[in-house]
CSV table of C-alpha atoms in Angstrom, one decimal:
chain,number,residue,atom,x,y,z
A,1,MET,CA,0.0,0.1,0.1
A,2,PHE,CA,2.9,2.3,1.1
A,3,GLU,CA,4.6,1.6,-2.3
A,4,LEU,CA,1.5,2.5,-4.3
A,5,LEU,CA,1.0,5.6,-2.6
A,6,PHE,CA,4.8,6.4,-3.3
A,7,LEU,CA,4.3,5.6,-7.1
A,8,LEU,CA,1.1,7.7,-7.4
A,9,LEU,CA,2.8,10.9,-5.7
A,10,PRO,CA,4.7,12.1,-8.8
A,11,VAL,CA,1.4,11.5,-10.7
A,12,ALA,CA,-0.5,13.6,-8.2
A,13,VAL,CA,2.3,16.5,-8.5
A,14,GLY,CA,2.1,16.5,-12.4
A,15,TYR,CA,-1.7,16.6,-12.3
A,16,GLY,CA,-1.7,19.5,-10.0
A,17,TRP,CA,0.9,21.4,-11.9
A,18,PHE,CA,-1.2,20.6,-15.1
A,19,MET,CA,-4.6,21.7,-13.5
A,20,GLY,CA,-2.8,24.7,-12.2
A,21,ARG,CA,-1.3,25.7,-15.5
A,22,ASN,CA,-4.6,25.2,-17.2
A,23,SER,CA,-6.3,27.3,-14.9
A,24,ILE,CA,-3.9,30.2,-15.5
A,25,LYS,CA,-4.5,29.5,-19.1
A,26,GLN,CA,-8.3,29.7,-18.9
A,27,LYS,CA,-7.9,32.9,-16.9
A,28,ASP,CA,-5.9,34.6,-19.6
A,29,GLN,CA,-8.3,33.0,-22.1
A,30,SER,CA,-11.1,34.5,-20.2
A,31,GLU,CA,-9.4,38.2,-19.9
A,32,LYS,CA,-8.6,37.8,-23.9
A,33,ASP,CA,-12.3,36.9,-24.5
A,34,SER,CA,-13.5,39.8,-22.4
A,35,LEU,CA,-11.2,42.2,-24.3
A,36,SER,CA,-12.3,40.9,-27.5
A,37,ALA,CA,-15.9,41.3,-26.5
A,38,LYS,CA,-15.2,45.0,-25.8
A,39,TYR,CA,-13.3,45.5,-29.2
A,40,SER,CA,-16.2,43.6,-31.0
A,41,THR,CA,-18.7,45.7,-29.1
A,42,GLY,CA,-16.9,48.9,-29.7
A,43,LEU,CA,-16.4,48.1,-33.4
A,44,ASN,CA,-20.0,47.3,-33.8
A,45,TYR,CA,-21.1,50.6,-32.3
A,46,LEU,CA,-18.6,52.4,-34.5
A,47,LEU,CA,-20.1,50.6,-37.7
A,48,SER,CA,-23.6,51.5,-36.8
A,49,ASN,CA,-22.5,55.4,-36.4
A,50,GLN,CA,-22.7,55.3,-32.6
A,51,GLN,CA,-19.2,56.7,-32.2
A,52,ASP,CA,-19.4,58.1,-28.8
A,53,LYS,CA,-20.3,54.5,-27.4
A,54,ALA,CA,-17.6,52.9,-29.7
A,55,ILE,CA,-15.1,55.4,-28.2
A,56,ASP,CA,-16.0,54.5,-24.6
A,57,TYR,CA,-15.9,50.8,-25.3
A,58,LEU,CA,-12.4,51.1,-27.0
A,59,LEU,CA,-10.8,53.4,-24.4
A,60,GLU,CA,-12.0,50.8,-21.6
A,61,ALA,CA,-10.0,48.1,-23.7
A,62,LEU,CA,-6.9,50.5,-23.3
A,63,LYS,CA,-6.9,50.2,-19.6
A,64,HIS,CA,-6.4,46.3,-19.8
A,65,GLU,CA,-4.2,46.1,-22.6
A,66,ASP,CA,-1.2,48.2,-23.6
A,67,ASP,CA,-1.2,46.5,-27.2
A,68,THR,CA,-4.2,48.4,-28.2
A,69,VAL,CA,-2.6,51.8,-28.3
A,70,GLU,CA,-1.8,51.6,-32.1
A,71,ALA,CA,-5.4,50.9,-32.7
A,72,HIS,CA,-6.4,53.8,-30.8
A,73,PHE,CA,-4.1,56.0,-32.9
A,74,ALA,CA,-5.5,54.7,-36.1
A,75,MET,CA,-9.1,55.2,-34.9
A,76,ALA,CA,-8.3,58.9,-33.9
A,77,ASN,CA,-6.6,59.6,-37.0
A,78,LEU,CA,-9.6,58.1,-39.0
A,79,PHE,CA,-12.0,60.4,-37.1
A,80,ARG,CA,-9.8,63.5,-37.9
A,81,ARG,CA,-9.7,62.6,-41.6
A,82,ARG,CA,-13.4,62.3,-41.6
A,83,GLY,CA,-13.6,65.9,-40.1
A,84,GLU,CA,-14.8,64.6,-36.7
A,85,LEU,CA,-12.3,66.4,-34.6
A,86,ASP,CA,-14.2,66.2,-31.4
A,87,ARG,CA,-14.0,62.5,-31.4
A,88,ALA,CA,-10.2,62.5,-32.4
A,89,LEU,CA,-9.6,65.2,-29.6
A,90,LYS,CA,-11.3,62.9,-27.3
A,91,VAL,CA,-9.0,59.7,-28.1
A,92,HIS,CA,-5.9,61.7,-28.1
A,93,GLU,CA,-6.7,63.5,-24.9
A,94,TYR,CA,-7.2,60.3,-23.3
A,95,LEU,CA,-3.9,58.8,-24.5
A,96,VAL,CA,-1.9,61.8,-23.3
A,97,ARG,CA,-3.1,61.2,-19.8
A,98,GLN,CA,-2.2,57.6,-19.8
A,99,SER,CA,0.7,56.8,-17.4
A,100,VAL,CA,1.2,53.4,-18.8
A,101,LEU,CA,2.5,54.5,-22.2
A,102,SER,CA,5.9,54.6,-23.1
A,103,ASP,CA,7.7,58.0,-23.8
A,104,LYS,CA,7.8,57.4,-27.5
A,105,GLU,CA,3.9,56.8,-27.3
A,106,LYS,CA,3.2,60.1,-25.0
A,107,GLN,CA,5.1,62.1,-27.6
A,108,GLN,CA,3.1,60.4,-30.4
A,109,ALA,CA,-0.1,61.3,-28.6
A,110,ALA,CA,1.0,64.9,-27.8
A,111,PHE,CA,1.9,65.6,-31.5
A,112,GLU,CA,-1.5,64.0,-32.6
A,113,LEU,CA,-3.3,66.2,-30.2
A,114,GLY,CA,-1.5,69.2,-31.5
A,115,ARG,CA,-2.6,68.3,-35.0
A,116,ASP,CA,-6.1,68.1,-33.8
A,117,PHE,CA,-6.1,71.4,-32.0
A,118,HIS,CA,-4.4,72.9,-35.3
A,119,SER,CA,-7.2,71.4,-37.5
A,120,ALA,CA,-9.8,73.0,-35.2
A,121,GLY,CA,-8.3,76.4,-35.3
A,122,LEU,CA,-7.4,76.2,-31.5
A,123,PHE,CA,-3.9,77.7,-32.3
A,124,ASP,CA,-3.1,78.7,-28.7
A,125,ARG,CA,-3.8,75.2,-27.4
A,126,ALA,CA,-1.9,73.6,-30.6
A,127,GLU,CA,1.0,75.9,-29.9
A,128,LYS,CA,1.5,74.8,-26.2
A,129,MET,CA,1.5,71.2,-27.5
A,130,PHE,CA,4.0,71.5,-30.2
A,131,LEU,CA,6.5,73.8,-27.9
A,132,LYS,CA,6.7,70.6,-25.6
A,133,LEU,CA,8.0,68.7,-28.7
A,134,ILE,CA,10.5,71.0,-30.5
A,135,LYS,CA,13.5,69.3,-28.8
A,136,THR,CA,12.5,65.7,-29.3
A,137,PRO,CA,14.4,63.7,-31.9
A,138,THR,CA,11.4,62.3,-33.5
A,139,TYR,CA,8.9,65.0,-33.5
A,140,GLY,CA,11.1,68.1,-33.3
A,141,ILE,CA,11.3,69.2,-37.0
A,142,LYS,CA,7.6,68.3,-37.4
A,143,ALA,CA,6.5,70.4,-34.4
A,144,LEU,CA,8.7,73.5,-35.5
A,145,SER,CA,6.9,73.2,-38.9
A,146,TYR,CA,3.5,73.4,-37.4
A,147,LEU,CA,4.6,76.2,-35.2
A,148,LEU,CA,5.8,78.3,-38.0
A,149,GLN,CA,2.1,77.6,-39.8
A,150,ILE,CA,0.4,78.8,-36.6
A,151,TYR,CA,2.7,81.9,-36.7
A,152,LEU,CA,2.0,82.5,-40.4
A,153,SER,CA,-1.8,82.1,-39.8
A,154,THR,CA,-1.6,84.6,-36.9
A,155,LYS,CA,1.0,86.8,-38.6
A,156,ASP,CA,3.0,86.6,-35.4
A,157,TRP,CA,6.3,86.8,-37.1
A,158,GLN,CA,8.3,87.6,-33.8
A,159,LYS,CA,7.3,84.4,-32.2
A,160,GLY,CA,8.7,82.6,-35.3
A,161,ILE,CA,12.0,84.7,-35.0
A,162,LYS,CA,12.3,83.4,-31.3
A,163,LEU,CA,12.6,79.9,-32.5
A,164,GLU,CA,15.6,80.7,-34.8
A,165,LYS,CA,18.1,79.2,-32.6
A,166,THR,CA,16.4,75.9,-32.3
A,167,ILE,CA,15.6,75.9,-36.1
A,168,ARG,CA,19.2,76.5,-37.2
A,169,LYS,CA,20.2,73.6,-35.1
A,170,THR,CA,18.0,71.2,-37.1
A,171,LYS,CA,19.8,72.3,-40.4
A,172,ASP,CA,16.5,71.9,-42.1
A,173,LYS,CA,16.4,73.8,-45.3
A,174,LYS,CA,12.8,74.0,-45.5
A,175,LEU,CA,12.3,75.4,-42.1
A,176,ASN,CA,15.2,78.0,-42.5
A,177,HIS,CA,13.5,79.0,-45.7
A,178,SER,CA,10.3,79.8,-43.8
A,179,LEU,CA,12.1,81.6,-41.2
A,180,ALA,CA,13.9,83.7,-43.9
A,181,ASN,CA,10.3,84.8,-45.0
A,182,PHE,CA,9.4,85.8,-41.6
A,183,TYR,CA,12.3,88.3,-41.7
A,184,CYS,CA,11.0,89.5,-45.2
A,185,GLU,CA,7.7,90.2,-43.6
A,186,LEU,CA,9.3,92.2,-40.9
A,187,ALA,CA,11.6,93.9,-43.5
A,188,GLU,CA,8.3,94.9,-45.5
A,189,GLN,CA,6.7,96.4,-42.3
A,190,ALA,CA,10.1,98.3,-41.8
A,191,MET,CA,9.7,99.8,-45.4
A,192,GLN,CA,6.2,101.1,-44.5
A,193,ASP,CA,8.1,103.2,-41.6
A,194,ASP,CA,10.9,104.3,-43.9
A,195,GLU,CA,13.6,102.5,-41.6
A,196,TYR,CA,16.2,101.9,-44.3
A,197,ILE,CA,18.9,100.5,-41.8
A,198,LYS,CA,16.4,98.0,-40.1
A,199,GLU,CA,15.2,97.1,-43.7
A,200,LEU,CA,18.6,96.1,-45.0
A,201,GLU,CA,19.6,94.2,-41.6
A,202,LEU,CA,16.4,92.1,-41.8
A,203,LEU,CA,16.9,91.1,-45.5
A,204,GLU,CA,20.6,90.4,-44.8
A,205,HIS,CA,19.5,87.9,-42.0
A,206,ALA,CA,16.9,86.5,-44.3
A,207,LEU,CA,19.6,85.9,-46.8
A,208,LEU,CA,21.8,84.2,-44.2
A,209,LEU,CA,18.9,81.7,-43.6
A,210,ASN,CA,18.3,81.1,-47.1
A,211,PRO,CA,20.8,82.7,-49.7
A,212,ASN,CA,18.4,81.6,-52.8
A,213,SER,CA,15.4,83.3,-51.3
A,214,SER,CA,13.8,85.2,-54.5
A,215,ARG,CA,11.6,87.2,-51.8
A,216,ALA,CA,14.5,88.7,-50.1
A,217,LYS,CA,16.1,89.5,-53.3
A,218,VAL,CA,13.0,91.4,-54.5
A,219,THR,CA,12.5,93.2,-51.4
A,220,MET,CA,16.2,94.1,-51.2
A,221,ALA,CA,15.8,95.7,-54.8
A,222,LYS,CA,12.7,97.6,-53.7
A,223,VAL,CA,14.9,99.0,-50.8
A,224,TYR,CA,17.6,100.1,-53.2
A,225,GLU,CA,15.2,101.4,-55.6
A,226,ASN,CA,13.6,103.5,-52.8
A,227,SER,CA,17.0,105.0,-51.9
A,228,ASP,CA,17.8,105.7,-55.5
A,229,GLN,CA,20.8,102.8,-55.6
A,230,TYR,CA,19.6,101.6,-59.0
A,231,ASN,CA,22.8,99.7,-59.8
A,232,GLU,CA,22.4,97.6,-56.7
A,233,ALA,CA,18.7,97.0,-57.4
A,234,CYS,CA,19.8,95.8,-60.9
A,235,ARG,CA,22.2,93.2,-59.4
A,236,CYS,CA,19.5,91.9,-57.2
A,237,TYR,CA,17.3,91.3,-60.1
A,238,GLN,CA,20.0,89.7,-62.0
A,239,GLU,CA,20.8,87.3,-59.2
A,240,ILE,CA,17.1,86.3,-59.1
A,241,PHE,CA,17.4,85.3,-62.6
A,242,LEU,CA,20.6,83.3,-61.9
A,243,GLN,CA,18.8,81.3,-59.0
A,244,ASP,CA,15.1,81.0,-60.1
A,245,GLN,CA,14.4,81.5,-63.9
A,246,GLU,CA,10.6,80.3,-63.3
A,247,PHE,CA,10.1,83.4,-61.0
A,248,PHE,CA,12.2,85.9,-63.0
A,249,PRO,CA,9.3,87.0,-65.6
A,250,ASP,CA,7.6,88.7,-62.7
A,251,VAL,CA,10.3,91.2,-62.0
A,252,ILE,CA,11.1,92.1,-65.5
A,253,ASP,CA,9.2,95.4,-65.6
A,254,LYS,CA,10.7,96.5,-62.3
A,255,MET,CA,14.1,95.6,-63.5
A,256,ARG,CA,13.6,97.5,-66.7
A,257,ASP,CA,12.7,100.7,-64.8
A,258,CYS,CA,15.7,100.3,-62.5
A,259,TYR,CA,18.2,99.7,-65.5
A,260,LEU,CA,16.9,102.7,-67.4
A,261,ARG,CA,17.7,105.0,-64.3
A,262,SER,CA,21.1,103.2,-63.8
A,263,ASP,CA,24.6,103.7,-65.2
A,264,HIS,CA,24.2,100.7,-67.3
A,265,LYS,CA,20.9,101.3,-69.2
A,266,ASP,CA,22.4,100.0,-72.4
A,267,GLU,CA,22.8,96.3,-70.9
A,268,PHE,CA,19.1,95.8,-70.2
A,269,TYR,CA,18.0,94.8,-73.8
A,270,PRO,CA,20.7,92.4,-74.6
A,271,PHE,CA,20.4,90.8,-71.2
A,272,ILE,CA,16.7,90.4,-71.8
A,273,LYS,CA,17.1,89.0,-75.2
A,274,ASP,CA,19.5,86.4,-73.6
A,275,VAL,CA,16.8,85.7,-71.0
A,276,PHE,CA,14.4,85.0,-73.8
A,277,GLU,CA,16.9,82.8,-75.8
A,278,LYS,CA,17.4,80.8,-72.6
A,279,THR,CA,13.9,80.4,-71.2
A,280,GLY,CA,11.3,81.3,-74.0
A,281,SER,CA,9.5,83.7,-71.6
A,282,SER,CA,6.6,85.4,-73.2
A,283,THR,CA,7.4,88.5,-70.8
A,284,ALA,CA,11.0,88.6,-71.9
A,285,LEU,CA,9.9,88.3,-75.7
A,286,ILE,CA,7.3,90.9,-75.4
A,287,THR,CA,9.7,93.3,-73.5
A,288,TYR,CA,12.4,92.8,-76.2
A,289,LEU,CA,10.0,93.4,-79.0
A,290,GLY,CA,9.2,96.7,-77.7
A,291,HIS,CA,12.8,97.6,-78.0
A,292,ILE,CA,13.2,96.2,-81.5
A,293,GLN,CA,10.1,98.4,-82.7
A,294,GLN,CA,11.6,101.5,-81.2
A,295,SER,CA,15.3,100.9,-82.3
A,296,HIS,CA,14.7,99.3,-85.8
A,297,SER,CA,11.0,99.1,-87.2
A,298,PRO,CA,7.6,97.5,-86.6
A,299,GLU,CA,8.2,95.1,-89.4
A,300,LYS,CA,11.4,93.9,-88.1
A,301,ALA,CA,9.6,93.3,-84.5
A,302,VAL,CA,6.8,91.2,-86.5
A,303,GLU,CA,9.4,89.1,-88.1
A,304,TYR,CA,11.1,88.5,-84.8
A,305,LEU,CA,7.9,87.8,-83.1
A,306,LEU,CA,6.7,85.3,-85.8
A,307,SER,CA,10.0,83.4,-85.7
A,308,ALA,CA,9.7,83.2,-81.9
A,309,LEU,CA,5.9,81.9,-82.3
A,310,HIS,CA,7.1,79.2,-84.7
A,311,ARG,CA,9.6,77.9,-82.3
A,312,ARG,CA,7.4,78.3,-79.3
A,313,PRO,CA,4.0,79.1,-79.6
A,314,THR,CA,2.0,80.8,-76.6
A,315,ILE,CA,-1.3,82.6,-76.3
A,316,ARG,CA,0.2,86.0,-74.8
A,317,GLY,CA,2.5,85.9,-77.9
A,318,PHE,CA,-0.3,85.5,-80.2
A,319,GLN,CA,-2.1,88.1,-78.3
A,320,HIS,CA,0.9,90.7,-78.9
A,321,PHE,CA,0.7,89.5,-82.5
A,322,VAL,CA,-2.6,90.8,-83.1
A,323,LYS,CA,-2.0,93.9,-81.1
A,324,MET,CA,0.7,94.8,-83.6
A,325,GLN,CA,-1.1,94.1,-86.6
A,326,ILE,CA,-3.7,96.8,-85.7
A,327,ASN,CA,-2.6,100.1,-87.2
A,328,GLU,CA,-3.9,103.3,-89.3
A,329,GLU,CA,-3.0,101.5,-92.5
A,330,ASN,CA,-5.7,98.9,-92.0
A,331,SER,CA,-9.4,99.5,-93.2
A,332,GLN,CA,-12.0,100.0,-90.8
A,333,THR,CA,-13.3,96.4,-91.3
A,334,GLN,CA,-10.0,94.8,-90.5
A,335,ARG,CA,-9.4,97.1,-87.6
A,336,GLU,CA,-12.7,95.8,-86.1
A,337,SER,CA,-12.0,92.3,-87.0
A,338,LEU,CA,-8.8,92.4,-85.1
A,339,ASP,CA,-10.1,94.4,-82.3
A,340,VAL,CA,-12.6,91.4,-81.7
A,341,ILE,CA,-9.8,89.0,-81.9
A,342,LYS,CA,-7.7,90.8,-79.4
A,343,GLU,CA,-10.6,91.3,-77.0
A,344,LEU,CA,-11.5,87.6,-77.1
A,345,VAL,CA,-8.0,86.6,-76.3
A,346,THR,CA,-7.7,89.1,-73.7
A,347,ALA,CA,-10.9,87.8,-72.1
A,348,TYR,CA,-9.6,84.3,-72.4
A,349,LEU,CA,-6.4,84.9,-70.6
A,350,LYS,CA,-8.0,86.9,-67.7
A,351,LEU,CA,-10.1,83.7,-67.1
A,352,ARG,CA,-7.0,81.5,-66.9
A,353,PRO,CA,-4.7,81.3,-63.8
A,354,ARG,CA,-1.7,83.7,-63.9
A,355,TYR,CA,0.3,81.7,-61.2
A,356,SER,CA,0.6,78.1,-59.9
A,357,CYS,CA,2.1,76.6,-56.8
A,358,ARG,CA,4.9,74.4,-57.8
A,359,ASN,CA,4.4,72.3,-54.6
A,360,CYS,CA,0.7,71.4,-54.6
A,361,GLY,CA,-0.8,72.8,-57.9
A,362,PHE,CA,-2.9,75.6,-56.6
A,363,ASN,CA,-3.7,78.1,-59.2
A,364,SER,CA,-4.4,81.8,-58.8
A,365,THR,CA,-4.8,85.0,-60.8
A,366,VAL,CA,-2.6,87.1,-58.2
A,367,HIS,CA,0.8,86.3,-56.6
A,368,TYR,CA,1.1,85.2,-53.1
A,369,TRP,CA,4.6,84.7,-51.4
A,370,SER,CA,2.8,82.0,-49.2
A,371,CYS,CA,0.5,79.4,-50.9
A,372,PRO,CA,-3.0,79.6,-49.6
A,373,SER,CA,-3.4,76.0,-50.1
A,374,CYS,CA,-0.3,74.2,-48.9
A,375,HIS,CA,1.3,77.2,-47.1
A,376,ASP,CA,4.8,76.5,-48.7
A,377,TRP,CA,7.0,79.7,-49.2
A,378,GLU,CA,8.0,81.1,-52.6
A,379,GLN,CA,6.4,78.3,-54.7
A,380,ILE,CA,3.6,80.5,-56.5
A,381,LYS,CA,5.2,81.3,-59.7
A,382,PRO,CA,4.1,82.3,-63.2
A,383,VAL,CA,2.4,79.3,-65.3
A,384,ARG,CA,4.5,78.1,-68.1
A,385,GLY,CA,3.3,76.8,-71.4
A,386,LEU,CA,0.7,77.5,-73.9
A,387,GLU,CA,-1.3,79.7,-71.4
A,388,GLY,CA,1.6,81.2,-69.7
A,389,GLU,CA,5.1,81.9,-69.8
């Protein structure tokens, strides 16, 4: 009997271990089933358009299982994309308050909450969230970008300037480019107050941040022109052509006025001819035709224009050609016909966008330094092709 008990002891121990282990598994499975039930219920509410109940159930699941964090981020981002910012805010605010999250997850929650506030137009709250993140490796540059967007919307250029030290440490070209435009905004304000020294200092600082800023060069040319330093203004316009040929047509008229008042007036039209030969710009062509007409003859100008249109036809070039055909030698019927054509072409061009954003494709009849659509700086440039330059 004793020997039988001795032999059954290991069996009893093994059975006890097995039952205990099975009990733990059953408990884990029960918890998982409960969690699964919460998710199922939450998703059912979500699909049946009862989002508030869905959020409550899904947030409850987070209390019991940390692995659901990514699901909550996905859910909140879905709400934001659908424009349901109040629900996105509820989820992200809940995540920010959770002590069980890792530092990385807390930063992600803070960043997404800042985006919610920004989308809702609550700029003061968004600013607070992004300021907490500007020194983090993962979200620093993104947070700074959003902060500059906020200060652009509120026109608080000085707040943006205060971030310069942090921005320069990132060595991010786009952030430096944006900050350069903040200095240009302040320079234009200084121009209104006739503060010549301050204007130049602000623009020089802008060019330090972004040496290829067309806006800084254009504004500096205006400063020189206002102080009768036409040679310096011409140099600024030439530099714009060297660094941004797409934007250059917009400053040709201003450049001509400066050249005609400078010590190098004879250099302007050869320069513009070279611009046309290199870029095919309609504005450069029309400007150079005026010179040919005055220095040679209208016939020579028409001949040059026809040659240019054969190489690269544009509606603006054709419009100018029709205009050149109208003269006193035409019969009344011819003049009336040409006037109708000219008016039709002019009306058509007025309907077409003069500018487009090279970043997002936004079209406009007027120029903006900051794109109203994507908020990128200095990307609105004259349209190219048949209907443009």
